[in-house]
Amino acid sequence: MSILITTSHKPSPRTRTFIKELAATLPYAVKTNRGKKTLDDLGLKAYRVGAKYIAVVGERRGNPSIMRIYKLDLSEKWPKTKEIVVFKIKGIKLLRENPLGARVYNPESIGVDYDLCKSDECYNLANTLLAVFNDIIDKDPDVKIYLSERSSIIQFKPVDRLGRICGPLIKFRGVKVIEK
């Protein structure tokens, strides 16, 4: 497993749908309901399912607005979480809202195309994706993530082998790297 995806406490239906679609798009991603779990509880859950990273999606006014990525630190007796990067989300378009979208089933490999990146923030997003999915990067992937930029907005577009959009489209406003 590579990443555990969850929400903040008391998520809206739109945020729950977003993490469900994101977990279905990313290979070996596991979605879990947050409930009253603390970050330490999430770290233990990630350890149990074999995930090395945790993505926590926060919201503002019912829409996803921030995604925090934590890395599991196994150097101590109990698994601890360390925040490594924060993504500020400008907006999303769910797969069900896209008439050209098609769901991908059981993806096993991923690719990241960052040829259209211009800023450090876009490259930081690409580096984070490459670090999280390092073990399953492939030249002919089941899901390919295209990263592009337009006026300081980074677009995240997942497509399947046939070139169809297969997950939520995400627009990022900013990327803040906390720890490399």
PDB file of C-alpha atoms in Angstrom:
ATOM      1  CA  MET A   1       0.000   0.000   0.000  1.00  0.00           C
ATOM      2  CA  SER A   2       1.182   3.516  -0.565  1.00  0.00           C
ATOM      3  CA  ILE A   3      -1.201   6.090   0.960  1.00  0.00           C
ATOM      4  CA  LEU A   4      -4.103   6.305   3.394  1.00  0.00           C
ATOM      5  CA  ILE A   5      -6.657   8.987   2.445  1.00  0.00           C
ATOM      6  CA  THR A   6      -9.057  10.491   4.971  1.00  0.00           C
ATOM      7  CA  THR A   7     -10.881  13.721   5.804  1.00  0.00           C
ATOM      8  CA  SER A   8     -10.959  16.179   8.639  1.00  0.00           C
ATOM      9  CA  HIS A   9     -13.547  15.625  11.375  1.00  0.00           C
ATOM     10  CA  LYS A  10     -17.223  15.920  10.275  1.00  0.00           C
ATOM     11  CA  PRO A  11     -16.720  16.136   6.477  1.00  0.00           C
ATOM     12  CA  SER A  12     -19.344  17.328   4.013  1.00  0.00           C
ATOM     13  CA  PRO A  13     -20.818  14.890   1.462  1.00  0.00           C
ATOM     14  CA  ARG A  14     -18.805  16.570  -1.308  1.00  0.00           C
ATOM     15  CA  THR A  15     -15.527  16.038   0.568  1.00  0.00           C
ATOM     16  CA  ARG A  16     -16.412  12.391   1.259  1.00  0.00           C
ATOM     17  CA  THR A  17     -17.134  11.861  -2.449  1.00  0.00           C
ATOM     18  CA  PHE A  18     -13.869  13.591  -3.334  1.00  0.00           C
ATOM     19  CA  ILE A  19     -11.720  11.267  -1.205  1.00  0.00           C
ATOM     20  CA  LYS A  20     -13.684   8.245  -2.439  1.00  0.00           C
ATOM     21  CA  GLU A  21     -12.962   9.163  -6.073  1.00  0.00           C
ATOM     22  CA  LEU A  22      -9.337  10.066  -5.314  1.00  0.00           C
ATOM     23  CA  ALA A  23      -8.755   6.745  -3.524  1.00  0.00           C
ATOM     24  CA  ALA A  24     -10.308   4.857  -6.449  1.00  0.00           C
ATOM     25  CA  THR A  25      -8.028   6.692  -8.903  1.00  0.00           C
ATOM     26  CA  LEU A  26      -4.688   6.322  -7.109  1.00  0.00           C
ATOM     27  CA  PRO A  27      -3.131   2.834  -7.084  1.00  0.00           C
ATOM     28  CA  TYR A  28      -3.099   1.034  -3.731  1.00  0.00           C
ATOM     29  CA  ALA A  29      -4.720   3.985  -1.959  1.00  0.00           C
ATOM     30  CA  VAL A  30      -6.929   3.162   1.019  1.00  0.00           C
ATOM     31  CA  LYS A  31      -9.820   5.385   2.086  1.00  0.00           C
ATOM     32  CA  THR A  32     -10.873   5.452   5.716  1.00  0.00           C
ATOM     33  CA  ASN A  33     -13.554   7.311   7.614  1.00  0.00           C
ATOM     34  CA  ARG A  34     -11.943   9.668  10.107  1.00  0.00           C
ATOM     35  CA  GLY A  35     -14.615   9.779  12.783  1.00  0.00           C
ATOM     36  CA  LYS A  36     -12.958  10.758  16.071  1.00  0.00           C
ATOM     37  CA  LYS A  37      -9.524   9.396  15.172  1.00  0.00           C
ATOM     38  CA  THR A  38      -6.509  11.483  16.102  1.00  0.00           C
ATOM     39  CA  LEU A  39      -3.390  11.713  13.939  1.00  0.00           C
ATOM     40  CA  ASP A  40      -1.760   9.055  16.119  1.00  0.00           C
ATOM     41  CA  ASP A  41      -4.741   6.754  15.502  1.00  0.00           C
ATOM     42  CA  LEU A  42      -4.434   7.421  11.766  1.00  0.00           C
ATOM     43  CA  GLY A  43      -0.716   6.610  11.951  1.00  0.00           C
ATOM     44  CA  LEU A  44      -1.517   3.280  13.587  1.00  0.00           C
ATOM     45  CA  LYS A  45      -4.204   2.554  10.975  1.00  0.00           C
ATOM     46  CA  ALA A  46      -1.753   3.398   8.160  1.00  0.00           C
ATOM     47  CA  TYR A  47       0.821   1.068   9.720  1.00  0.00           C
ATOM     48  CA  ARG A  48      -1.770  -1.733   9.889  1.00  0.00           C
ATOM     49  CA  VAL A  49      -2.717  -1.427   6.207  1.00  0.00           C
ATOM     50  CA  GLY A  50       0.903  -0.998   5.089  1.00  0.00           C
ATOM     51  CA  ALA A  51       0.704   2.649   3.993  1.00  0.00           C
ATOM     52  CA  LYS A  52       3.735   4.911   4.344  1.00  0.00           C
ATOM     53  CA  TYR A  53       1.865   8.188   3.824  1.00  0.00           C
ATOM     54  CA  ILE A  54      -1.397   9.742   5.032  1.00  0.00           C
ATOM     55  CA  ALA A  55      -3.396  12.405   3.155  1.00  0.00           C
ATOM     56  CA  VAL A  56      -5.859  14.415   5.253  1.00  0.00           C
ATOM     57  CA  VAL A  57      -8.302  16.573   3.280  1.00  0.00           C
ATOM     58  CA  GLY A  58      -9.693  19.614   5.077  1.00  0.00           C
ATOM     59  CA  GLU A  59     -12.606  21.717   3.942  1.00  0.00           C
ATOM     60  CA  ARG A  60     -14.045  25.198   4.018  1.00  0.00           C
ATOM     61  CA  ARG A  61     -17.731  25.890   3.379  1.00  0.00           C
ATOM     62  CA  GLY A  62     -18.350  22.280   2.346  1.00  0.00           C
ATOM     63  CA  ASN A  63     -15.633  22.116  -0.318  1.00  0.00           C
ATOM     64  CA  PRO A  64     -12.149  20.582  -0.038  1.00  0.00           C
ATOM     65  CA  SER A  65      -9.703  23.433   0.583  1.00  0.00           C
ATOM     66  CA  ILE A  66      -6.491  21.888   1.910  1.00  0.00           C
ATOM     67  CA  MET A  67      -4.667  18.577   1.706  1.00  0.00           C
ATOM     68  CA  ARG A  68      -1.974  17.753   4.243  1.00  0.00           C
ATOM     69  CA  ILE A  69       0.431  14.902   3.521  1.00  0.00           C
ATOM     70  CA  TYR A  70       2.014  13.117   6.481  1.00  0.00           C
ATOM     71  CA  LYS A  71       4.811  10.567   6.390  1.00  0.00           C
ATOM     72  CA  LEU A  72       4.842   7.639   8.787  1.00  0.00           C
ATOM     73  CA  ASP A  73       7.897   7.621  11.055  1.00  0.00           C
ATOM     74  CA  LEU A  74       8.638   4.093  12.248  1.00  0.00           C
ATOM     75  CA  SER A  75      11.866   4.904  14.104  1.00  0.00           C
ATOM     76  CA  GLU A  76      10.123   4.967  17.486  1.00  0.00           C
ATOM     77  CA  LYS A  77       8.126   2.336  19.371  1.00  0.00           C
ATOM     78  CA  TRP A  78       4.774   3.581  18.011  1.00  0.00           C
ATOM     79  CA  PRO A  79       4.239   4.887  14.471  1.00  0.00           C
ATOM     80  CA  LYS A  80       4.364   8.693  14.482  1.00  0.00           C
ATOM     81  CA  THR A  81       3.220  11.074  11.759  1.00  0.00           C
ATOM     82  CA  LYS A  82       5.316  13.940  10.387  1.00  0.00           C
ATOM     83  CA  GLU A  83       3.729  16.591   8.202  1.00  0.00           C
ATOM     84  CA  ILE A  84       5.806  16.916   5.034  1.00  0.00           C
ATOM     85  CA  VAL A  85       3.748  19.020   2.611  1.00  0.00           C
ATOM     86  CA  VAL A  86       0.550  21.103   2.481  1.00  0.00           C
ATOM     87  CA  PHE A  87      -1.462  21.622  -0.713  1.00  0.00           C
ATOM     88  CA  LYS A  88      -3.927  24.520  -0.891  1.00  0.00           C
ATOM     89  CA  ILE A  89      -6.868  23.499  -3.069  1.00  0.00           C
ATOM     90  CA  LYS A  90      -8.541  26.201  -5.147  1.00  0.00           C
ATOM     91  CA  GLY A  91     -11.266  23.966  -6.554  1.00  0.00           C
ATOM     92  CA  ILE A  92     -12.223  20.471  -7.634  1.00  0.00           C
ATOM     93  CA  LYS A  93     -14.396  18.877 -10.285  1.00  0.00           C
ATOM     94  CA  LEU A  94     -15.663  15.465  -9.280  1.00  0.00           C
ATOM     95  CA  LEU A  95     -15.688  12.592 -11.739  1.00  0.00           C
ATOM     96  CA  ARG A  96     -19.480  12.401 -11.604  1.00  0.00           C
ATOM     97  CA  GLU A  97     -19.647  16.091 -12.650  1.00  0.00           C
ATOM     98  CA  ASN A  98     -17.543  15.441 -15.753  1.00  0.00           C
ATOM     99  CA  PRO A  99     -19.501  14.008 -18.711  1.00  0.00           C
ATOM    100  CA  LEU A 100     -16.269  12.761 -20.333  1.00  0.00           C
ATOM    101  CA  GLY A 101     -15.077  11.001 -17.187  1.00  0.00           C
ATOM    102  CA  ALA A 102     -14.714   7.226 -16.873  1.00  0.00           C
ATOM    103  CA  ARG A 103     -13.880   5.260 -13.757  1.00  0.00           C
ATOM    104  CA  VAL A 104     -10.717   3.176 -13.637  1.00  0.00           C
ATOM    105  CA  TYR A 105     -10.879  -0.137 -11.782  1.00  0.00           C
ATOM    106  CA  ASN A 106      -8.036  -1.500  -9.647  1.00  0.00           C
ATOM    107  CA  PRO A 107      -5.133   0.559 -11.029  1.00  0.00           C
ATOM    108  CA  GLU A 108      -1.755  -0.981 -10.275  1.00  0.00           C
ATOM    109  CA  SER A 109       0.672   1.564 -11.719  1.00  0.00           C
ATOM    110  CA  ILE A 110       0.925   5.325 -12.031  1.00  0.00           C
ATOM    111  CA  GLY A 111       2.867   7.871 -14.048  1.00  0.00           C
ATOM    112  CA  VAL A 112       3.418  11.586 -13.490  1.00  0.00           C
ATOM    113  CA  ASP A 113       3.834  13.969 -16.436  1.00  0.00           C
ATOM    114  CA  TYR A 114       5.176  17.329 -15.267  1.00  0.00           C
ATOM    115  CA  ASP A 115       6.493  18.648 -18.608  1.00  0.00           C
ATOM    116  CA  LEU A 116       4.178  21.684 -18.405  1.00  0.00           C
ATOM    117  CA  CYS A 117       5.380  22.725 -14.934  1.00  0.00           C
ATOM    118  CA  LYS A 118       6.988  26.153 -14.698  1.00  0.00           C
ATOM    119  CA  SER A 119       7.209  26.993 -10.994  1.00  0.00           C
ATOM    120  CA  ASP A 120       8.844  25.414  -7.969  1.00  0.00           C
ATOM    121  CA  GLU A 121       5.405  24.723  -6.474  1.00  0.00           C
ATOM    122  CA  CYS A 122       4.447  22.543  -9.443  1.00  0.00           C
ATOM    123  CA  TYR A 123       7.740  20.673  -9.239  1.00  0.00           C
ATOM    124  CA  ASN A 124       7.228  20.202  -5.481  1.00  0.00           C
ATOM    125  CA  LEU A 125       3.822  18.651  -6.202  1.00  0.00           C
ATOM    126  CA  ALA A 126       5.416  16.347  -8.788  1.00  0.00           C
ATOM    127  CA  ASN A 127       8.203  15.391  -6.354  1.00  0.00           C
ATOM    128  CA  THR A 128       5.650  14.561  -3.662  1.00  0.00           C
ATOM    129  CA  LEU A 129       3.687  12.331  -6.050  1.00  0.00           C
ATOM    130  CA  LEU A 130       6.886  10.617  -7.183  1.00  0.00           C
ATOM    131  CA  ALA A 131       7.957  10.022  -3.563  1.00  0.00           C
ATOM    132  CA  VAL A 132       4.584   8.610  -2.496  1.00  0.00           C
ATOM    133  CA  PHE A 133       4.212   6.314  -5.502  1.00  0.00           C
ATOM    134  CA  ASN A 134       7.899   5.510  -6.005  1.00  0.00           C
ATOM    135  CA  ASP A 135       7.397   1.723  -5.961  1.00  0.00           C
ATOM    136  CA  ILE A 136       4.678   1.628  -8.636  1.00  0.00           C
ATOM    137  CA  ILE A 137       5.832   4.228 -11.196  1.00  0.00           C
ATOM    138  CA  ASP A 138       5.659   2.761 -14.698  1.00  0.00           C
ATOM    139  CA  LYS A 139       6.342   3.906 -18.272  1.00  0.00           C
ATOM    140  CA  ASP A 140       2.970   2.520 -19.428  1.00  0.00           C
ATOM    141  CA  PRO A 141       0.802   3.208 -16.352  1.00  0.00           C
ATOM    142  CA  ASP A 142      -2.840   2.425 -15.641  1.00  0.00           C
ATOM    143  CA  VAL A 143      -3.287   6.028 -14.427  1.00  0.00           C
ATOM    144  CA  LYS A 144      -1.233   8.989 -15.599  1.00  0.00           C
ATOM    145  CA  ILE A 145      -1.286  12.286 -13.715  1.00  0.00           C
ATOM    146  CA  TYR A 146      -0.807  15.367 -15.886  1.00  0.00           C
ATOM    147  CA  LEU A 147       0.357  18.491 -14.073  1.00  0.00           C
ATOM    148  CA  SER A 148       0.076  21.855 -15.805  1.00  0.00           C
ATOM    149  CA  GLU A 149       0.116  25.506 -14.806  1.00  0.00           C
ATOM    150  CA  ARG A 150      -1.845  28.553 -15.787  1.00  0.00           C
ATOM    151  CA  SER A 151      -1.472  31.870 -13.953  1.00  0.00           C
ATOM    152  CA  SER A 152      -0.036  30.322 -10.767  1.00  0.00           C
ATOM    153  CA  ILE A 153      -2.781  27.662 -10.584  1.00  0.00           C
ATOM    154  CA  ILE A 154      -1.567  24.057 -10.813  1.00  0.00           C
ATOM    155  CA  GLN A 155      -3.951  21.614 -12.479  1.00  0.00           C
ATOM    156  CA  PHE A 156      -3.978  17.920 -11.510  1.00  0.00           C
ATOM    157  CA  LYS A 157      -5.589  15.770 -14.210  1.00  0.00           C
ATOM    158  CA  PRO A 158      -5.676  11.938 -13.906  1.00  0.00           C
ATOM    159  CA  VAL A 159      -6.252   9.997 -17.143  1.00  0.00           C
ATOM    160  CA  ASP A 160      -6.491   6.283 -17.899  1.00  0.00           C
ATOM    161  CA  ARG A 161      -4.709   4.272 -20.609  1.00  0.00           C
ATOM    162  CA  LEU A 162      -7.224   5.444 -23.227  1.00  0.00           C
ATOM    163  CA  GLY A 163      -6.708   9.123 -22.391  1.00  0.00           C
ATOM    164  CA  ARG A 164     -10.056   9.539 -20.602  1.00  0.00           C
ATOM    165  CA  ILE A 165     -10.316  11.504 -17.381  1.00  0.00           C
ATOM    166  CA  CYS A 166     -10.567   8.912 -14.613  1.00  0.00           C
ATOM    167  CA  GLY A 167     -10.657  10.875 -11.373  1.00  0.00           C
ATOM    168  CA  PRO A 168     -11.332  14.247  -9.817  1.00  0.00           C
ATOM    169  CA  LEU A 169      -9.763  17.294 -11.456  1.00  0.00           C
ATOM    170  CA  ILE A 170      -7.999  19.390  -8.839  1.00  0.00           C
ATOM    171  CA  LYS A 171      -6.750  22.971  -9.013  1.00  0.00           C
ATOM    172  CA  PHE A 172      -4.051  23.823  -6.485  1.00  0.00           C
ATOM    173  CA  ARG A 173      -3.341  27.393  -5.347  1.00  0.00           C
ATOM    174  CA  GLY A 174      -0.148  26.657  -3.523  1.00  0.00           C
ATOM    175  CA  VAL A 175       2.240  24.000  -2.290  1.00  0.00           C
ATOM    176  CA  LYS A 176       4.170  24.400   0.954  1.00  0.00           C
ATOM    177  CA  VAL A 177       6.938  21.902   1.644  1.00  0.00           C
ATOM    178  CA  ILE A 178       7.499  21.506   5.376  1.00  0.00           C
ATOM    179  CA  GLU A 179      10.050  18.704   5.436  1.00  0.00           C
ATOM    180  CA  LYS A 180      11.930  17.003   2.631  1.00  0.00           C
TER     181      LYS A 180
END
